[in-house]
Amino acid sequence: MDKNDKSMITKAIGHVSFVMRKCLFSILSIGPVPAHIAFIMDGNRRYAKRHALHQDSTNPGSGHRVGFKCLISTLQYCYEMGVKYVTVYAFSIDNFKRDPQEVQSLMDLMKEKIDELLTEDSVLKKFDARINFWGDLQLLSEPVRLTAKKAMDMTVHNKGPVLSVCVAYTSTNEITHAIEASVREKQENAPIEVSDLDRNMYTAGCLEPDIIIRTSGETRLSNFLLWQSDFAHLQNPNPLWPEFSLRHLVWAVLEYQNVHGYLKKRKGEIEKNK
Amino acid sequence: MIEASVIASPILGVVFCLLHVIVSLVHTWSHLVHQIQCLIISSGLLSKYQNINLNRLRHLAVVIDSEDAKNKSKVHQLLCWLSDIGVKYVILYDIEGVMKKSDKAYEKSSANPSETKCMDFAPNMPLIFDMFGMTVEIISYTDGKEAVAKGANYLCSNYLKNQDDTLNKLGPKFTEPDISSALKAVGHDGPEPDLLLVYGPARCHLGFPAWRLRYTEIVHMGPLSSMKLSAVVKVLYDFSKKHQNYGK
């Protein structure tokens, strides 16, 4: 079988998969589809260890490379399903405590993958998606910071779905930043309200997450979107992040649909009392 | 085309219902497995559940759906269980503040009312009292974001008072310890729970104060009406075996 035949078969399989996914998402959209899903992509290092990936001093980020591939496919599925906002926890301020070699490797990987996301055949281009970077970007090395800024500038006018990448981020840092900004802009005799803090969060303008998924079965939020997660359905599936696939995403949406009515009711009651 | 969609819609609807039936079956199976585990734990057959090491559990939080929280006897029963197990500090949270209004009920129904010391009820402030040697703190939605706004106003008034200070001329600059101190100054400086149990239909913290949730393990327990002591014991045992990297 020559190269052309293999490529045709691959394309055909791709088309069939796409049609089947379209069918599946049409079924799911009979119920409420979340507008915003957030992911804590936990388990890349454990995956690398478990699968004995080439992880040594020259390539400490091998698990994260596999994790990035999973991110791309998950983004594709979310956008095909009609999810408008996807947020991912890529790098916490706490992660700077890791081995410096691993941190540098992650910074290099981040720059490489941001550049990849801006190419013509990337998932962002395909869906005309916008990218945000949320966090204390001053903590990043200059090359990464500049690349992130370039990506945000290049996609700011895109009309499609949104990918928000939390990097050098913690919720408590975000709240601190919002308080600083609120104090800076405070008018005479007007107290700072919750709405002022909301407006100064990195996430201002973005809907609150409907689902927050942390892979690897861990049950904590690790300082991620704590302010925005009042009525988010918290899920912690067992697969490691590189193992997270379409069926896990479909299951997550089905679980959300089960509790959507209850969460919408509770949220409505609080907003009525404001 | 119209005929195709007329035929397809009911079929898609049937498949949709089927998917949700599968979800319900999986939940039923998980529930059954959980009931069997609880039965084994309550039988005392497994010695590992008899003496749980609670050294790492300094503060436990319980989020209860406000409808469930109206069942005062259940809440009181839960507090008694937690006290018997050896928990030293419990934070009770419900979004509407039902439990804050009910605190006198916990005082009256305790075996020895002199063991409970209550502060006066204030809807926008935490309520703290002792019960059977365990500290109980009761909070609600107003102790979350609104408390942070109060802290922000406290920091702001201090900042404006010191406007002549050279450092302040560079604009406000706060650290996370500054925020914690401000929350303390406005009476909202409760501890961060190590573990949070959610009683209600969904695993959702319903607005528990964000500043206190950084590394809290969050576990869904189901409805309060079907709470079991053995289920609480299992969660505490699992927590005692947990390991956190804290980002490393």
XYZ file of C-alpha atoms in Angstrom:
522
model
C 0.000 0.000 0.000
C 1.679 3.264 -1.008
C 1.761 6.598 0.775
C -1.157 8.068 -1.211
C -3.429 5.139 -0.363
C -2.552 5.393 3.332
C -3.230 9.124 3.301
C -6.620 8.582 1.596
C -7.590 5.943 4.171
C -6.548 8.256 7.011
C -8.618 11.076 5.497
C -11.611 8.772 5.062
C -11.370 7.593 8.695
C -11.119 11.235 9.739
C -14.308 12.107 7.836
C -16.220 9.137 9.253
C -15.089 10.041 12.799
C -16.176 13.627 12.239
C -19.655 12.562 11.053
C -20.056 10.192 13.998
C -19.007 12.921 16.434
C -21.465 15.342 14.819
C -24.202 12.765 15.370
C -23.166 12.201 18.977
C -23.046 15.944 19.721
C -26.488 16.412 18.143
C -27.779 13.845 20.613
C -26.063 15.546 23.567
C -27.379 18.958 22.570
C -30.948 17.780 23.221
C -30.006 18.550 26.836
C -28.104 21.588 28.133
C -24.567 21.845 26.748
C -22.105 23.646 29.023
C -21.004 27.030 27.726
C -17.716 26.928 29.662
C -15.609 23.920 30.689
C -12.416 24.341 32.712
C -9.727 21.666 32.966
C -7.029 21.010 35.551
C -4.753 18.901 33.347
C -3.330 16.701 36.073
C -1.308 13.522 35.478
C 1.230 14.262 32.737
C 4.246 13.283 34.843
C 2.557 10.174 36.218
C 1.622 9.177 32.660
C 5.240 9.538 31.564
C 6.405 7.411 34.498
C 3.719 4.767 33.968
C 4.492 4.455 30.278
C 8.241 4.749 30.826
C 8.413 7.640 28.391
C 11.855 8.987 27.671
C 12.061 11.234 30.724
C 15.569 12.178 31.686
C 17.595 15.300 32.245
C 17.498 16.144 28.520
C 13.722 15.824 28.221
C 11.879 16.227 31.521
C 8.716 17.405 29.704
C 7.857 14.269 27.723
C 4.657 13.681 29.692
C 3.620 17.283 29.052
C 4.123 16.840 25.281
C 1.674 13.961 25.282
C -0.604 16.078 27.452
C -0.540 18.872 24.871
C -1.758 16.464 22.144
C -4.641 15.551 24.415
C -5.410 19.250 24.934
C -5.659 19.806 21.168
C -8.066 16.907 20.650
C -10.152 17.921 23.682
C -10.373 21.487 22.375
C -11.546 20.180 19.002
C -14.272 18.061 20.599
C -15.415 20.912 22.870
C -15.658 23.398 20.023
C -17.452 20.877 17.765
C -19.921 20.304 20.611
C -20.629 24.018 20.881
C -18.729 24.808 24.084
C -17.932 28.513 23.787
C -15.242 28.833 26.485
C -12.517 26.371 27.445
C -10.106 27.260 30.246
C -7.048 25.215 31.167
C -4.720 25.351 34.168
C -1.372 25.121 32.421
C 1.055 26.387 35.058
C 0.460 27.456 38.644
C 2.598 29.998 40.526
C 3.219 27.083 42.923
C 4.772 25.108 40.036
C 7.763 27.456 40.056
C 8.845 25.445 43.134
C 9.605 22.475 40.874
C 13.060 21.454 39.718
C 14.468 24.423 37.704
C 15.237 22.139 34.755
C 11.618 20.978 34.623
C 10.371 24.582 34.900
C 12.659 25.692 32.050
C 11.572 22.725 29.952
C 7.930 23.643 30.547
C 8.575 27.282 29.606
C 10.300 26.166 26.389
C 7.445 23.770 25.616
C 4.895 26.516 26.254
C 6.595 28.880 23.807
C 6.860 26.133 21.209
C 3.199 25.160 21.544
C 1.892 28.742 21.548
C 3.725 29.269 18.246
C 2.201 26.024 16.980
C -1.294 27.207 17.920
C -0.854 30.256 15.690
C -0.060 28.251 12.552
C -2.532 27.911 9.677
C -3.563 24.303 10.355
C -4.033 24.659 14.114
C -7.305 24.106 15.952
C -7.472 27.816 16.827
C -7.330 28.829 13.161
C -9.877 26.162 12.213
C -12.460 27.546 14.618
C -11.422 31.234 14.464
C -10.807 30.971 18.198
C -9.428 33.634 20.482
C -6.721 32.889 23.049
C -6.269 34.539 26.455
C -3.457 34.117 28.929
C -4.532 34.674 32.537
C -2.051 35.046 35.337
C 0.849 37.133 36.599
C 2.612 37.117 33.233
C 5.499 39.181 34.638
C 6.666 35.987 36.365
C 7.235 34.311 32.993
C 10.523 34.481 31.124
C 10.570 37.224 28.487
C 10.421 34.936 25.405
C 7.306 33.177 26.749
C 5.690 36.439 27.834
C 6.262 38.038 24.431
C 4.959 34.953 22.603
C 1.842 34.928 24.770
C 1.252 38.625 24.098
C 1.727 38.055 20.369
C -0.847 35.228 20.431
C -3.388 37.398 22.269
C -2.853 40.325 19.863
C -3.156 38.090 16.782
C -6.435 36.519 17.900
C -8.116 39.405 19.717
C -10.577 40.053 16.867
C -11.462 36.396 16.281
C -15.169 35.734 16.578
C -15.152 32.045 17.437
C -14.820 30.194 20.743
C -12.290 31.156 23.406
C -9.331 29.290 24.884
C -8.081 30.741 28.159
C -4.766 29.458 29.424
C -4.029 30.037 33.104
C -0.280 30.371 33.403
C 1.683 31.770 36.360
C -1.777 31.790 37.925
C -3.399 31.169 41.274
C -6.830 32.278 42.365
C -5.520 34.033 45.454
C -3.052 35.957 43.277
C -5.924 36.871 40.947
C -8.070 38.110 43.860
C -5.121 40.149 45.194
C -4.610 41.675 41.756
C -8.340 42.503 41.513
C -8.276 44.218 44.927
C -5.248 46.288 43.885
C -6.976 47.352 40.670
C -10.212 48.169 42.531
C -8.350 50.295 45.096
C -6.459 52.065 42.304
C -9.655 53.096 40.505
C -11.743 53.801 43.603
C -13.858 56.935 43.519
C -14.412 59.160 46.592
C -17.076 57.910 49.049
C -17.956 54.900 46.914
C -17.165 51.620 48.669
C -15.626 48.754 46.733
C -18.357 46.274 45.820
C -18.189 42.636 44.727
C -19.032 43.818 41.200
C -15.856 45.960 41.184
C -13.788 42.923 42.116
C -15.581 40.831 39.440
C -14.747 43.481 36.858
C -11.054 43.423 37.778
C -10.597 39.662 37.727
C -8.546 38.207 34.844
C -11.736 36.354 33.891
C -13.884 39.497 33.482
C -16.099 39.240 30.439
C -16.001 35.448 30.447
C -18.898 33.312 31.669
C -18.307 31.403 34.895
C -17.378 27.755 34.356
C -20.244 25.256 34.238
C -17.914 22.299 34.802
C -14.429 22.112 36.320
C -12.749 18.798 35.508
C -9.610 17.700 37.337
C -8.187 14.493 35.898
C -6.282 11.784 37.813
C -9.028 11.467 40.412
C -7.658 14.239 42.637
C -10.340 16.072 44.615
C -8.886 19.540 45.211
C -8.982 22.683 43.066
C -5.380 23.692 43.860
C -6.087 27.423 43.783
C -7.844 27.378 40.392
C -10.886 29.562 39.601
C -11.973 29.567 43.263
C -13.770 32.931 42.847
C -15.589 31.838 39.680
C -16.589 28.299 40.688
C -19.529 29.010 43.041
C -21.975 26.998 40.912
C -19.586 24.915 38.820
C -20.069 21.149 38.778
C -16.779 19.788 40.110
C -15.743 16.514 38.479
C -12.675 14.383 39.129
C -12.487 11.475 36.657
C -9.786 8.874 37.311
C -7.894 8.885 33.973
C -4.639 10.819 33.849
C -4.803 13.891 31.605
C -3.113 12.254 28.549
C -5.705 9.447 28.834
C -8.673 11.841 28.798
C -10.615 11.140 25.630
C -13.888 11.822 23.835
C -15.808 9.260 25.889
C -14.687 10.921 29.138
C -15.783 14.306 27.810
C -19.185 12.924 26.764
C -19.588 11.348 30.208
C -18.691 14.674 31.843
C -21.406 16.456 29.855
C -23.991 13.758 30.696
C -23.146 14.098 34.421
C -23.496 17.880 34.130
C -26.876 17.529 32.427
C -28.053 15.454 35.412
C -27.393 18.260 37.912
C -27.864 21.287 35.651
C -31.409 22.010 36.854
C -30.365 22.025 40.521
C -27.308 24.268 39.960
C -29.270 26.688 37.761
C -31.930 26.961 40.485
C -29.386 27.676 43.248
C -27.597 30.249 41.097
C -30.878 31.948 40.233
C -31.833 32.238 43.918
C -28.570 33.978 44.795
C -28.788 36.373 41.856
C -32.364 37.260 42.800
C -31.191 38.173 46.331
C -28.337 40.442 45.147
C -34.809 16.793 4.052
C -37.771 17.731 6.235
C -38.853 14.098 6.313
C -35.344 13.005 7.303
C -35.270 15.406 10.255
C -38.790 14.363 11.295
C -37.593 10.759 11.446
C -34.184 11.570 12.960
C -35.406 13.752 15.862
C -37.320 11.040 17.765
C -34.454 8.583 17.184
C -31.946 11.095 18.580
C -34.307 11.686 21.489
C -34.477 7.960 22.230
C -30.684 7.645 22.119
C -30.391 10.687 24.413
C -32.718 9.050 26.960
C -30.816 5.795 26.629
C -27.526 7.546 27.420
C -29.056 9.011 30.569
C -30.467 5.612 31.549
C -26.899 4.271 31.296
C -25.677 7.132 33.546
C -28.408 6.276 36.097
C -27.481 2.590 36.019
C -23.818 3.392 36.635
C -24.803 5.663 39.558
C -27.020 2.923 40.989
C -24.170 0.419 40.759
C -21.716 2.865 42.422
C -24.270 3.546 45.143
C -24.669 -0.193 45.751
C -20.909 -0.713 46.019
C -20.716 2.252 48.401
C -23.534 0.816 50.588
C -21.704 -2.515 50.827
C -18.476 -0.719 51.803
C -20.370 1.230 54.485
C -21.927 -2.006 55.779
C -18.506 -3.632 56.097
C -17.094 -0.544 57.844
C -19.979 -0.333 60.326
C -19.660 -4.068 61.100
C -16.217 -3.360 62.535
C -14.636 -6.184 60.510
C -11.880 -3.947 59.167
C -9.654 -2.729 61.977
C -8.068 0.009 59.840
C -11.268 2.048 60.158
C -11.374 1.781 63.948
C -8.502 4.134 64.793
C -8.119 6.765 62.121
C -5.141 9.103 62.362
C -6.617 12.599 62.302
C -3.310 14.464 62.740
C -3.528 15.964 59.252
C -7.170 16.980 59.651
C -6.985 20.245 61.567
C -10.139 21.772 60.074
C -13.103 20.072 58.424
C -15.756 21.912 56.409
C -19.243 20.685 55.590
C -21.266 22.316 52.790
C -24.949 21.469 53.104
C -27.651 22.331 50.605
C -29.924 24.888 52.280
C -33.023 22.733 51.846
C -31.232 19.830 53.590
C -29.899 22.219 56.253
C -33.462 22.886 57.467
C -33.351 19.379 58.951
C -31.801 20.534 62.244
C -31.778 17.100 63.867
C -29.731 15.669 60.983
C -27.217 18.510 61.193
C -26.982 18.052 64.940
C -26.491 14.286 64.480
C -23.661 14.956 62.041
C -21.964 17.304 64.519
C -22.236 14.648 67.238
C -20.648 12.040 64.960
C -17.781 14.375 64.040
C -17.178 15.195 67.687
C -17.175 11.461 68.625
C -14.664 10.691 65.852
C -12.344 13.369 67.244
C -12.671 16.253 64.809
C -11.610 19.446 66.578
C -12.847 22.207 64.260
C -15.857 22.099 61.932
C -16.959 24.796 59.494
C -20.636 24.455 58.551
C -21.705 26.255 55.380
C -25.008 26.638 53.619
C -25.606 29.252 50.966
C -28.709 30.905 52.447
C -27.562 31.004 56.090
C -30.242 28.581 57.314
C -27.841 27.055 59.839
C -26.817 30.479 61.182
C -30.446 31.117 62.079
C -30.696 27.643 63.644
C -27.632 27.816 65.909
C -29.747 28.117 69.051
C -31.310 24.741 68.167
C -27.873 23.073 68.330
C -27.258 24.718 71.706
C -30.591 23.578 73.185
C -30.357 20.027 71.859
C -26.840 19.308 73.087
C -26.653 16.965 76.095
C -25.119 19.633 78.260
C -26.099 23.147 77.144
C -23.337 24.581 79.314
C -20.882 22.936 76.888
C -22.051 25.278 74.144
C -21.188 28.927 74.142
C -22.939 30.909 71.433
C -22.272 34.329 70.050
C -25.207 36.464 69.010
C -26.535 35.866 65.502
C -25.312 38.372 62.893
C -26.300 37.452 59.316
C -23.155 38.814 57.604
C -20.646 37.461 60.103
C -19.414 33.956 60.926
C -20.908 32.338 64.003
C -18.550 30.401 66.247
C -19.336 28.259 69.254
C -18.061 25.226 71.147
C -19.938 21.979 71.095
C -18.793 18.802 72.892
C -15.215 20.118 72.905
C -15.306 20.808 69.169
C -15.252 24.331 67.722
C -18.105 24.899 65.277
C -18.023 27.825 62.870
C -21.148 28.544 60.827
C -20.868 30.639 57.663
C -22.933 31.429 54.591
C -22.670 33.087 51.165
C -22.222 36.565 52.700
C -18.966 35.369 54.324
C -17.425 34.760 50.888
C -17.165 37.435 48.201
C -18.790 40.154 50.321
C -16.196 39.516 53.029
C -13.408 39.965 50.473
C -15.033 43.259 49.405
C -15.059 44.341 53.085
C -11.364 43.432 53.292
C -10.700 45.426 50.122
C -12.394 48.472 51.662
C -10.300 48.067 54.806
C -7.088 47.976 52.744
C -8.311 50.900 50.682
C -9.003 53.123 53.701
C -5.539 52.326 55.117
C -3.985 53.052 51.736
C -5.775 56.408 51.423
C -4.781 57.370 54.986
C -1.125 56.804 54.114
C -1.219 58.548 50.737
C 1.721 60.761 51.667
C 3.964 57.764 52.170
C 6.559 57.510 49.334
C 5.787 53.844 48.683
C 2.106 54.583 48.180
C 2.907 57.109 45.476
C 3.724 54.097 43.286
C 0.122 52.913 43.562
C -1.447 50.255 45.781
C 0.591 47.078 46.103
C -0.803 44.283 48.251
C 0.423 40.797 49.013
C -1.608 37.728 49.894
C -0.648 38.075 53.592
C -2.032 41.649 53.397
C -5.369 40.268 52.189
C -5.376 37.662 54.973
C -4.679 40.375 57.561
C -7.451 42.532 56.134
C -9.910 39.633 56.320
C -8.875 39.145 59.948
C -9.411 42.834 60.682
C -12.977 42.683 59.323
C -13.792 39.502 61.236
C -13.549 36.959 58.402
C -10.291 35.190 59.154
C -11.474 31.608 59.490
C -8.999 28.792 58.788
C -8.665 26.910 55.506
C -10.332 23.511 55.777
C -8.187 20.494 54.886
C -11.271 18.532 53.833
C -14.717 19.632 52.674
C -17.744 17.328 52.632
C -20.599 18.297 50.310
C -24.100 17.136 51.266
C -26.530 17.795 48.440
C -27.464 16.675 44.947
C -24.226 17.803 43.271
C -20.498 18.121 43.928
C -20.393 21.902 44.047
C -19.124 24.158 46.829
C -22.017 26.659 46.360
C -19.967 29.768 47.089
C -17.836 28.593 50.034
C -15.331 31.424 50.712
C -12.841 31.281 47.860
C -9.918 32.558 49.949
C -10.179 29.461 52.152
C -10.384 26.754 49.486
C -6.899 26.683 47.989
C -5.835 23.098 48.707
C -9.019 21.701 50.261
C -9.951 18.133 49.308
C -13.613 18.236 48.222
C -15.738 15.086 48.550
C -19.384 14.631 47.566
C -21.417 12.730 50.188
C -24.896 12.702 48.600
C -28.080 13.988 50.264
C -27.991 14.752 53.998
C -31.147 12.663 54.495
C -29.212 9.460 53.700
C -26.002 10.334 55.564
C -24.188 7.474 57.272
C -21.536 7.463 59.996
C -19.610 4.768 58.101
C -19.501 6.972 54.988
C -17.950 9.787 57.047
C -15.457 7.340 58.570
C -14.464 6.101 55.094
C -13.872 9.633 53.808
C -11.758 10.544 56.844
C -9.735 7.338 56.455
C -9.147 8.028 52.732
C -8.105 11.591 53.592
C -5.585 10.348 56.160
C -3.840 8.444 53.345
C -3.759 11.375 50.885
C -0.569 13.006 49.743
C -0.337 16.519 48.301
C 2.524 17.980 46.289
C 1.370 21.608 46.681
C 2.414 22.281 43.113
C 5.873 20.701 43.281
